[in-house]
């Protein structure tokens, strides 16, 4: 077969293509480990962007966010009530903050996209719980993404976990297909009824990325036209993995070799 297999706008990857995305994912996971270690009081979000860019150069990958619709960083740094797409700059991290670190790399033309939210120094019990529940909601979404399941089973699983804790799941921003482009079809909402949408087929690669607010789900875009805030100024957390659908449980591509 020549060229990618396209099914209704959704591109299914070959094992060889998945291998390149796995390589991208491993490298990205290592970079996020380094960034997590540097998210300390006194460090600026711009410092983290520079560290991320240096790590990419050293590891032979290209940043995927830089220049994407004019985005100025290689990393998104979203602090406290910032949900996603925070632009790195002069902001100084302080003890008790939480920061979302969202990064994307390209290896030999193939993308990986992943995010973590981490505490800066010691953080409140409420912030820790929000991060734990958000990570758990992502894991539930990934667990629901089995070959033969339906697309909306993912969002339903995410929403169930987040709302059981009393949190709001962001509606206006969603996960996505991923491959040679950062954003491919299908969109992957983090809410909804189960059993709807396309049947998940082996080789489909998805970025599953719940954004969970301690308060309501409503959002507001800031004056820089990028940073997305919670409308009610409540804390927000974000986790993301790139996965590939298989016959059974999905494989997470954005993990380190050691964790795989
Ligand atoms: N993980 C985010 C997303 O999928 C990151 C994109 S930021 C951008 O939308 F700068 F690339 F736009
Ligand atoms: Co993404």
PDB file of C-alpha atoms and ligand atoms in Angstrom:
ATOM      1  CA  UNK A   1       0.000   0.000   0.000  1.00  0.00           C
ATOM      2  CA  UNK A   2       1.354   3.418  -0.934  1.00  0.00           C
ATOM      3  CA  UNK A   3       0.608   6.316   1.349  1.00  0.00           C
ATOM      4  CA  UNK A   4      -1.294   6.441   4.613  1.00  0.00           C
ATOM      5  CA  UNK A   5      -4.492   4.517   5.189  1.00  0.00           C
ATOM      6  CA  UNK A   6      -7.266   7.079   5.571  1.00  0.00           C
ATOM      7  CA  UNK A   7     -10.634   6.120   7.009  1.00  0.00           C
ATOM      8  CA  UNK A   8     -13.056   9.029   6.950  1.00  0.00           C
ATOM      9  CA  UNK A   9     -10.307  11.595   7.570  1.00  0.00           C
ATOM     10  CA  UNK A  10      -8.779   9.475  10.327  1.00  0.00           C
ATOM     11  CA  UNK A  11      -5.268   8.234   9.530  1.00  0.00           C
ATOM     12  CA  UNK A  12      -4.302   4.752  10.772  1.00  0.00           C
ATOM     13  CA  UNK A  13      -0.553   4.324  11.302  1.00  0.00           C
ATOM     14  CA  UNK A  14       1.542   1.342  10.200  1.00  0.00           C
ATOM     15  CA  UNK A  15       3.734  -0.484  12.760  1.00  0.00           C
ATOM     16  CA  UNK A  16       6.784   1.247  11.222  1.00  0.00           C
ATOM     17  CA  UNK A  17       5.182   4.662  11.660  1.00  0.00           C
ATOM     18  CA  UNK A  18       4.141   3.841  15.227  1.00  0.00           C
ATOM     19  CA  UNK A  19       7.769   2.877  15.934  1.00  0.00           C
ATOM     20  CA  UNK A  20       8.871   6.404  14.984  1.00  0.00           C
ATOM     21  CA  UNK A  21       6.130   7.944  17.143  1.00  0.00           C
ATOM     22  CA  UNK A  22       7.234   5.672  20.006  1.00  0.00           C
ATOM     23  CA  UNK A  23      10.770   7.028  19.622  1.00  0.00           C
ATOM     24  CA  UNK A  24       9.415  10.597  19.663  1.00  0.00           C
ATOM     25  CA  UNK A  25       7.320   9.720  22.709  1.00  0.00           C
ATOM     26  CA  UNK A  26      10.240   8.215  24.651  1.00  0.00           C
ATOM     27  CA  UNK A  27      12.358  11.320  24.031  1.00  0.00           C
ATOM     28  CA  UNK A  28       9.511  13.630  25.027  1.00  0.00           C
ATOM     29  CA  UNK A  29       8.951  11.669  28.257  1.00  0.00           C
ATOM     30  CA  UNK A  30      12.638  12.074  29.144  1.00  0.00           C
ATOM     31  CA  UNK A  31      12.402  15.819  28.516  1.00  0.00           C
ATOM     32  CA  UNK A  32       9.363  16.099  30.794  1.00  0.00           C
ATOM     33  CA  UNK A  33      11.311  14.305  33.563  1.00  0.00           C
ATOM     34  CA  UNK A  34      14.029  16.963  33.258  1.00  0.00           C
ATOM     35  CA  UNK A  35      11.484  19.801  33.243  1.00  0.00           C
ATOM     36  CA  UNK A  36       9.695  18.437  36.315  1.00  0.00           C
ATOM     37  CA  UNK A  37      12.986  18.499  38.232  1.00  0.00           C
ATOM     38  CA  UNK A  38      13.522  22.153  37.295  1.00  0.00           C
ATOM     39  CA  UNK A  39      10.051  23.396  38.294  1.00  0.00           C
ATOM     40  CA  UNK A  40      11.259  24.961  41.548  1.00  0.00           C
ATOM     41  CA  UNK A  41      10.665  28.240  43.399  1.00  0.00           C
ATOM     42  CA  UNK A  42      12.592  31.107  41.753  1.00  0.00           C
ATOM     43  CA  UNK A  43      12.714  29.529  38.300  1.00  0.00           C
ATOM     44  CA  UNK A  44      10.916  31.401  35.504  1.00  0.00           C
ATOM     45  CA  UNK A  45       8.623  29.801  32.949  1.00  0.00           C
ATOM     46  CA  UNK A  46      10.998  31.182  30.308  1.00  0.00           C
ATOM     47  CA  UNK A  47      13.869  29.260  31.966  1.00  0.00           C
ATOM     48  CA  UNK A  48      11.832  26.060  31.563  1.00  0.00           C
ATOM     49  CA  UNK A  49      11.213  26.844  27.888  1.00  0.00           C
ATOM     50  CA  UNK A  50      14.954  27.262  27.335  1.00  0.00           C
ATOM     51  CA  UNK A  51      15.738  24.003  29.128  1.00  0.00           C
ATOM     52  CA  UNK A  52      13.133  22.211  26.987  1.00  0.00           C
ATOM     53  CA  UNK A  53      14.576  23.631  23.771  1.00  0.00           C
ATOM     54  CA  UNK A  54      18.159  22.716  24.759  1.00  0.00           C
ATOM     55  CA  UNK A  55      17.082  19.168  25.638  1.00  0.00           C
ATOM     56  CA  UNK A  56      15.361  18.829  22.251  1.00  0.00           C
ATOM     57  CA  UNK A  57      18.484  19.927  20.384  1.00  0.00           C
ATOM     58  CA  UNK A  58      20.641  17.492  22.372  1.00  0.00           C
ATOM     59  CA  UNK A  59      18.263  14.609  21.699  1.00  0.00           C
ATOM     60  CA  UNK A  60      17.801  15.237  17.977  1.00  0.00           C
ATOM     61  CA  UNK A  61      14.136  16.237  17.951  1.00  0.00           C
ATOM     62  CA  UNK A  62      12.387  19.364  16.682  1.00  0.00           C
ATOM     63  CA  UNK A  63       9.851  21.374  18.715  1.00  0.00           C
ATOM     64  CA  UNK A  64       6.337  20.987  17.378  1.00  0.00           C
ATOM     65  CA  UNK A  65       4.649  23.910  19.166  1.00  0.00           C
ATOM     66  CA  UNK A  66       7.124  26.628  18.115  1.00  0.00           C
ATOM     67  CA  UNK A  67       5.494  28.652  15.341  1.00  0.00           C
ATOM     68  CA  UNK A  68       2.273  26.591  15.435  1.00  0.00           C
ATOM     69  CA  UNK A  69      -0.316  29.252  14.500  1.00  0.00           C
ATOM     70  CA  UNK A  70       2.387  31.691  15.616  1.00  0.00           C
ATOM     71  CA  UNK A  71       2.886  30.174  19.091  1.00  0.00           C
ATOM     72  CA  UNK A  72       6.160  31.625  20.463  1.00  0.00           C
ATOM     73  CA  UNK A  73       7.403  28.769  22.724  1.00  0.00           C
ATOM     74  CA  UNK A  74       8.492  25.123  22.550  1.00  0.00           C
ATOM     75  CA  UNK A  75       6.534  24.485  25.745  1.00  0.00           C
ATOM     76  CA  UNK A  76       3.258  25.624  27.307  1.00  0.00           C
ATOM     77  CA  UNK A  77       3.551  26.645  30.971  1.00  0.00           C
ATOM     78  CA  UNK A  78       0.148  27.060  32.635  1.00  0.00           C
ATOM     79  CA  UNK A  79       0.291  28.166  36.275  1.00  0.00           C
ATOM     80  CA  UNK A  80      -2.524  27.755  38.853  1.00  0.00           C
ATOM     81  CA  UNK A  81      -5.780  29.112  37.320  1.00  0.00           C
ATOM     82  CA  UNK A  82      -4.263  28.909  33.845  1.00  0.00           C
ATOM     83  CA  UNK A  83      -5.678  25.801  32.147  1.00  0.00           C
ATOM     84  CA  UNK A  84      -3.560  25.428  28.997  1.00  0.00           C
ATOM     85  CA  UNK A  85      -1.462  27.339  26.434  1.00  0.00           C
ATOM     86  CA  UNK A  86       0.331  29.562  28.965  1.00  0.00           C
ATOM     87  CA  UNK A  87       3.243  31.280  27.184  1.00  0.00           C
ATOM     88  CA  UNK A  88       6.644  30.913  28.899  1.00  0.00           C
ATOM     89  CA  UNK A  89       8.251  34.196  29.907  1.00  0.00           C
ATOM     90  CA  UNK A  90       9.232  36.255  32.927  1.00  0.00           C
ATOM     91  CA  UNK A  91       6.783  34.685  35.399  1.00  0.00           C
ATOM     92  CA  UNK A  92       8.676  33.451  38.487  1.00  0.00           C
ATOM     93  CA  UNK A  93       7.467  30.207  40.073  1.00  0.00           C
ATOM     94  CA  UNK A  94       6.794  30.294  43.793  1.00  0.00           C
ATOM     95  CA  UNK A  95       6.289  27.674  46.457  1.00  0.00           C
ATOM     96  CA  UNK A  96       2.739  26.311  46.365  1.00  0.00           C
ATOM     97  CA  UNK A  97       2.091  26.974  42.671  1.00  0.00           C
ATOM     98  CA  UNK A  98       1.072  24.186  40.348  1.00  0.00           C
ATOM     99  CA  UNK A  99       2.300  24.295  36.773  1.00  0.00           C
ATOM    100  CA  UNK A 100       1.153  22.454  33.674  1.00  0.00           C
ATOM    101  CA  UNK A 101       4.070  21.561  31.396  1.00  0.00           C
ATOM    102  CA  UNK A 102       2.780  20.690  27.919  1.00  0.00           C
ATOM    103  CA  UNK A 103       5.319  19.841  25.240  1.00  0.00           C
ATOM    104  CA  UNK A 104       5.492  18.387  21.751  1.00  0.00           C
ATOM    105  CA  UNK A 105       8.409  17.048  19.693  1.00  0.00           C
ATOM    106  CA  UNK A 106       8.920  15.745  16.162  1.00  0.00           C
ATOM    107  CA  UNK A 107      11.275  12.812  15.410  1.00  0.00           C
ATOM    108  CA  UNK A 108      11.905  12.078  11.722  1.00  0.00           C
ATOM    109  CA  UNK A 109       8.618  13.789  10.889  1.00  0.00           C
ATOM    110  CA  UNK A 110       6.523  12.019  13.537  1.00  0.00           C
ATOM    111  CA  UNK A 111       4.941  13.768  16.503  1.00  0.00           C
ATOM    112  CA  UNK A 112       4.487  13.122  20.210  1.00  0.00           C
ATOM    113  CA  UNK A 113       2.478  15.362  22.554  1.00  0.00           C
ATOM    114  CA  UNK A 114       2.371  15.052  26.346  1.00  0.00           C
ATOM    115  CA  UNK A 115       1.652  17.124  29.445  1.00  0.00           C
ATOM    116  CA  UNK A 116       2.064  16.845  33.199  1.00  0.00           C
ATOM    117  CA  UNK A 117       1.048  19.125  36.045  1.00  0.00           C
ATOM    118  CA  UNK A 118       3.478  19.368  38.950  1.00  0.00           C
ATOM    119  CA  UNK A 119       3.688  21.182  42.271  1.00  0.00           C
ATOM    120  CA  UNK A 120       6.335  23.838  42.909  1.00  0.00           C
ATOM    121  CA  UNK A 121       7.848  22.949  46.290  1.00  0.00           C
ATOM    122  CA  UNK A 122       5.197  22.027  48.842  1.00  0.00           C
ATOM    123  CA  UNK A 123       1.620  22.511  47.612  1.00  0.00           C
ATOM    124  CA  UNK A 124      -1.774  22.422  49.337  1.00  0.00           C
ATOM    125  CA  UNK A 125      -3.733  19.206  49.859  1.00  0.00           C
ATOM    126  CA  UNK A 126      -6.423  20.605  47.546  1.00  0.00           C
ATOM    127  CA  UNK A 127      -3.916  21.181  44.744  1.00  0.00           C
ATOM    128  CA  UNK A 128      -2.460  17.693  45.216  1.00  0.00           C
ATOM    129  CA  UNK A 129      -5.924  16.145  45.044  1.00  0.00           C
ATOM    130  CA  UNK A 130      -6.769  18.079  41.873  1.00  0.00           C
ATOM    131  CA  UNK A 131      -3.566  16.855  40.186  1.00  0.00           C
ATOM    132  CA  UNK A 132      -4.142  13.253  41.356  1.00  0.00           C
ATOM    133  CA  UNK A 133      -7.748  13.180  40.138  1.00  0.00           C
ATOM    134  CA  UNK A 134      -6.817  14.765  36.798  1.00  0.00           C
ATOM    135  CA  UNK A 135      -4.096  12.156  36.229  1.00  0.00           C
ATOM    136  CA  UNK A 136      -6.542   9.413  37.238  1.00  0.00           C
ATOM    137  CA  UNK A 137      -9.138  10.774  34.799  1.00  0.00           C
ATOM    138  CA  UNK A 138      -6.558  10.598  31.988  1.00  0.00           C
ATOM    139  CA  UNK A 139      -5.686   7.026  32.993  1.00  0.00           C
ATOM    140  CA  UNK A 140      -9.386   6.105  32.953  1.00  0.00           C
ATOM    141  CA  UNK A 141      -9.713   7.613  29.483  1.00  0.00           C
ATOM    142  CA  UNK A 142      -6.692   5.649  28.280  1.00  0.00           C
ATOM    143  CA  UNK A 143      -8.038   2.427  29.825  1.00  0.00           C
ATOM    144  CA  UNK A 144     -11.315   2.976  27.933  1.00  0.00           C
ATOM    145  CA  UNK A 145      -9.460   3.333  24.604  1.00  0.00           C
ATOM    146  CA  UNK A 146      -9.397  -0.374  23.775  1.00  0.00           C
ATOM    147  CA  UNK A 147      -9.553  -1.698  20.245  1.00  0.00           C
ATOM    148  CA  UNK A 148     -13.234  -2.106  19.335  1.00  0.00           C
ATOM    149  CA  UNK A 149     -14.464   0.473  21.859  1.00  0.00           C
ATOM    150  CA  UNK A 150     -16.130   3.688  20.670  1.00  0.00           C
ATOM    151  CA  UNK A 151     -14.488   7.110  20.635  1.00  0.00           C
ATOM    152  CA  UNK A 152     -16.894   8.627  23.182  1.00  0.00           C
ATOM    153  CA  UNK A 153     -16.100   5.881  25.704  1.00  0.00           C
ATOM    154  CA  UNK A 154     -12.854   7.795  26.350  1.00  0.00           C
ATOM    155  CA  UNK A 155     -14.493  11.092  27.278  1.00  0.00           C
ATOM    156  CA  UNK A 156     -17.181   9.381  29.291  1.00  0.00           C
ATOM    157  CA  UNK A 157     -14.522   7.639  31.409  1.00  0.00           C
ATOM    158  CA  UNK A 158     -12.611  10.910  31.925  1.00  0.00           C
ATOM    159  CA  UNK A 159     -15.736  12.829  32.912  1.00  0.00           C
ATOM    160  CA  UNK A 160     -16.929  10.136  35.315  1.00  0.00           C
ATOM    161  CA  UNK A 161     -13.691  10.258  37.332  1.00  0.00           C
ATOM    162  CA  UNK A 162     -13.362  14.054  37.366  1.00  0.00           C
ATOM    163  CA  UNK A 163     -16.982  14.791  38.258  1.00  0.00           C
ATOM    164  CA  UNK A 164     -17.078  12.121  40.980  1.00  0.00           C
ATOM    165  CA  UNK A 165     -14.521  14.316  42.771  1.00  0.00           C
ATOM    166  CA  UNK A 166     -16.709  17.401  42.292  1.00  0.00           C
ATOM    167  CA  UNK A 167     -14.534  18.978  39.605  1.00  0.00           C
ATOM    168  CA  UNK A 168     -15.405  20.610  36.284  1.00  0.00           C
ATOM    169  CA  UNK A 169     -14.146  19.119  33.000  1.00  0.00           C
ATOM    170  CA  UNK A 170     -13.191  21.661  30.338  1.00  0.00           C
ATOM    171  CA  UNK A 171     -15.439  21.435  27.252  1.00  0.00           C
ATOM    172  CA  UNK A 172     -13.950  23.901  24.740  1.00  0.00           C
ATOM    173  CA  UNK A 173     -10.554  22.198  24.410  1.00  0.00           C
ATOM    174  CA  UNK A 174     -10.189  18.552  23.508  1.00  0.00           C
ATOM    175  CA  UNK A 175      -7.731  15.769  22.755  1.00  0.00           C
ATOM    176  CA  UNK A 176      -6.955  14.846  19.163  1.00  0.00           C
ATOM    177  CA  UNK A 177      -5.564  12.463  16.630  1.00  0.00           C
ATOM    178  CA  UNK A 178      -1.811  12.834  16.111  1.00  0.00           C
ATOM    179  CA  UNK A 179       0.764  11.631  13.586  1.00  0.00           C
ATOM    180  CA  UNK A 180       2.723  13.656  11.054  1.00  0.00           C
ATOM    181  CA  UNK A 181       0.571  16.568  12.194  1.00  0.00           C
ATOM    182  CA  UNK A 182       0.103  17.677  15.808  1.00  0.00           C
ATOM    183  CA  UNK A 183      -3.655  17.841  15.400  1.00  0.00           C
ATOM    184  CA  UNK A 184      -5.381  15.248  13.252  1.00  0.00           C
ATOM    185  CA  UNK A 185      -8.888  13.846  13.263  1.00  0.00           C
ATOM    186  CA  UNK A 186     -10.679  12.788  15.364  1.00  0.00           C
ATOM    187  CA  UNK A 187     -11.272  15.293  18.152  1.00  0.00           C
ATOM    188  CA  UNK A 188     -11.331  13.560  21.541  1.00  0.00           C
ATOM    189  CA  UNK A 189     -13.676  15.327  23.996  1.00  0.00           C
ATOM    190  CA  UNK A 190     -13.254  14.748  27.728  1.00  0.00           C
ATOM    191  CA  UNK A 191     -16.987  14.381  28.387  1.00  0.00           C
ATOM    192  CA  UNK A 192     -20.063  12.757  26.883  1.00  0.00           C
ATOM    193  CA  UNK A 193     -22.249   9.681  26.690  1.00  0.00           C
ATOM    194  CA  UNK A 194     -20.524   6.319  26.082  1.00  0.00           C
ATOM    195  CA  UNK A 195     -20.971   4.196  22.959  1.00  0.00           C
ATOM    196  CA  UNK A 196     -20.930   6.979  20.353  1.00  0.00           C
ATOM    197  CA  UNK A 197     -18.597   7.906  17.542  1.00  0.00           C
ATOM    198  CA  UNK A 198     -16.100   5.864  15.543  1.00  0.00           C
ATOM    199  CA  UNK A 199     -14.965   2.391  16.516  1.00  0.00           C
ATOM    200  CA  UNK A 200     -11.337   2.530  17.709  1.00  0.00           C
ATOM    201  CA  UNK A 201      -9.073   0.614  15.316  1.00  0.00           C
ATOM    202  CA  UNK A 202      -5.514  -0.635  15.902  1.00  0.00           C
ATOM    203  CA  UNK A 203      -2.969   1.889  14.591  1.00  0.00           C
ATOM    204  CA  UNK A 204      -5.072   4.947  15.426  1.00  0.00           C
ATOM    205  CA  UNK A 205      -2.908   7.369  17.470  1.00  0.00           C
ATOM    206  CA  UNK A 206      -4.574   9.758  19.912  1.00  0.00           C
ATOM    207  CA  UNK A 207      -3.528  12.462  22.359  1.00  0.00           C
ATOM    208  CA  UNK A 208      -5.771  12.088  25.409  1.00  0.00           C
ATOM    209  CA  UNK A 209      -5.616  15.264  27.487  1.00  0.00           C
ATOM    210  CA  UNK A 210      -8.144  16.078  30.196  1.00  0.00           C
ATOM    211  CA  UNK A 211      -8.163  19.614  31.594  1.00  0.00           C
ATOM    212  CA  UNK A 212      -9.878  19.600  34.997  1.00  0.00           C
ATOM    213  CA  UNK A 213     -10.897  22.629  37.069  1.00  0.00           C
ATOM    214  CA  UNK A 214     -11.394  22.700  40.832  1.00  0.00           C
ATOM    215  CA  UNK A 215     -14.465  24.859  40.128  1.00  0.00           C
ATOM    216  CA  UNK A 216     -16.665  25.141  37.035  1.00  0.00           C
ATOM    217  CA  UNK A 217     -15.724  23.972  33.538  1.00  0.00           C
ATOM    218  CA  UNK A 218     -16.050  27.401  31.914  1.00  0.00           C
ATOM    219  CA  UNK A 219     -12.958  29.019  30.386  1.00  0.00           C
ATOM    220  CA  UNK A 220     -11.719  32.440  29.314  1.00  0.00           C
ATOM    221  CA  UNK A 221      -8.884  33.368  26.951  1.00  0.00           C
ATOM    222  CA  UNK A 222      -6.394  35.974  28.222  1.00  0.00           C
ATOM    223  CA  UNK A 223      -5.146  39.186  26.665  1.00  0.00           C
ATOM    224  CA  UNK A 224      -2.217  37.411  24.967  1.00  0.00           C
ATOM    225  CA  UNK A 225      -4.817  35.494  22.909  1.00  0.00           C
ATOM    226  CA  UNK A 226      -3.235  32.178  23.953  1.00  0.00           C
ATOM    227  CA  UNK A 227      -3.457  31.590  27.694  1.00  0.00           C
ATOM    228  CA  UNK A 228      -6.712  29.859  28.686  1.00  0.00           C
ATOM    229  CA  UNK A 229      -7.911  30.598  32.241  1.00  0.00           C
ATOM    230  CA  UNK A 230     -10.681  29.169  34.395  1.00  0.00           C
ATOM    231  CA  UNK A 231     -13.605  31.621  34.215  1.00  0.00           C
ATOM    232  CA  UNK A 232     -14.076  31.426  38.010  1.00  0.00           C
ATOM    233  CA  UNK A 233     -10.305  31.691  38.758  1.00  0.00           C
ATOM    234  CA  UNK A 234     -10.248  28.211  40.321  1.00  0.00           C
ATOM    235  CA  UNK A 235      -7.148  26.015  40.055  1.00  0.00           C
ATOM    236  CA  UNK A 236      -6.775  23.807  36.992  1.00  0.00           C
ATOM    237  CA  UNK A 237      -4.684  20.748  36.081  1.00  0.00           C
ATOM    238  CA  UNK A 238      -3.835  19.067  32.756  1.00  0.00           C
ATOM    239  CA  UNK A 239      -2.300  15.704  31.882  1.00  0.00           C
ATOM    240  CA  UNK A 240      -1.727  14.298  28.406  1.00  0.00           C
ATOM    241  CA  UNK A 241      -0.360  11.146  26.812  1.00  0.00           C
ATOM    242  CA  UNK A 242      -0.031  10.108  23.191  1.00  0.00           C
ATOM    243  CA  UNK A 243      -1.306   6.548  22.754  1.00  0.00           C
ATOM    244  CA  UNK A 244      -1.768   4.004  19.967  1.00  0.00           C
ATOM    245  CA  UNK A 245      -4.846   1.801  19.790  1.00  0.00           C
ATOM    246  CA  UNK A 246      -4.139  -1.949  19.662  1.00  0.00           C
ATOM    247  CA  UNK A 247      -6.368  -5.046  19.657  1.00  0.00           C
ATOM    248  CA  UNK A 248      -6.536  -4.806  23.454  1.00  0.00           C
ATOM    249  CA  UNK A 249      -5.344  -2.174  25.939  1.00  0.00           C
ATOM    250  CA  UNK A 250      -3.703   0.820  24.232  1.00  0.00           C
ATOM    251  CA  UNK A 251       0.045   1.402  24.315  1.00  0.00           C
ATOM    252  CA  UNK A 252       1.195   4.686  25.835  1.00  0.00           C
ATOM    253  CA  UNK A 253       3.893   6.146  23.562  1.00  0.00           C
ATOM    254  CA  UNK A 254       4.933   9.075  25.769  1.00  0.00           C
ATOM    255  CA  UNK A 255       6.699   7.081  28.491  1.00  0.00           C
ATOM    256  CA  UNK A 256      10.416   6.652  29.143  1.00  0.00           C
ATOM    257  CA  UNK A 257      12.143   3.426  28.136  1.00  0.00           C
ATOM    258  CA  UNK A 258      12.464   2.592  31.837  1.00  0.00           C
ATOM    259  CA  UNK A 259       8.724   3.039  32.469  1.00  0.00           C
ATOM    260  CA  UNK A 260       7.576   1.204  29.316  1.00  0.00           C
TER     261      UNK A 260
HETATM  262  N1  LIG B   1      -1.203  19.830  23.815  1.00  0.00           N
HETATM  263  C1  LIG B   1      -1.668  21.075  23.261  1.00  0.00           C
HETATM  264  C2  LIG B   1      -2.648  20.820  22.158  1.00  0.00           C
HETATM  265  O1  LIG B   1      -2.747  19.713  21.706  1.00  0.00           O
HETATM  266  C3  LIG B   1      -0.546  21.940  22.865  1.00  0.00           C
HETATM  267  C4  LIG B   1      -0.682  22.806  21.676  1.00  0.00           C
HETATM  268  S1  LIG B   1       0.035  24.309  22.023  1.00  0.00           S
HETATM  269  C5  LIG B   1       0.441  25.052  20.588  1.00  0.00           C
HETATM  270  O2  LIG B   1      -3.370  21.713  21.759  1.00  0.00           O
HETATM  271  F1  LIG B   1       1.241  25.977  20.857  1.00  0.00           F
HETATM  272  F2  LIG B   1       1.032  24.200  19.793  1.00  0.00           F
HETATM  273  F3  LIG B   1      -0.634  25.476  20.005  1.00  0.00           F
HETATM  274 CO1  LIG B   2      -2.387  17.896  22.606  1.00  0.00          CO
END
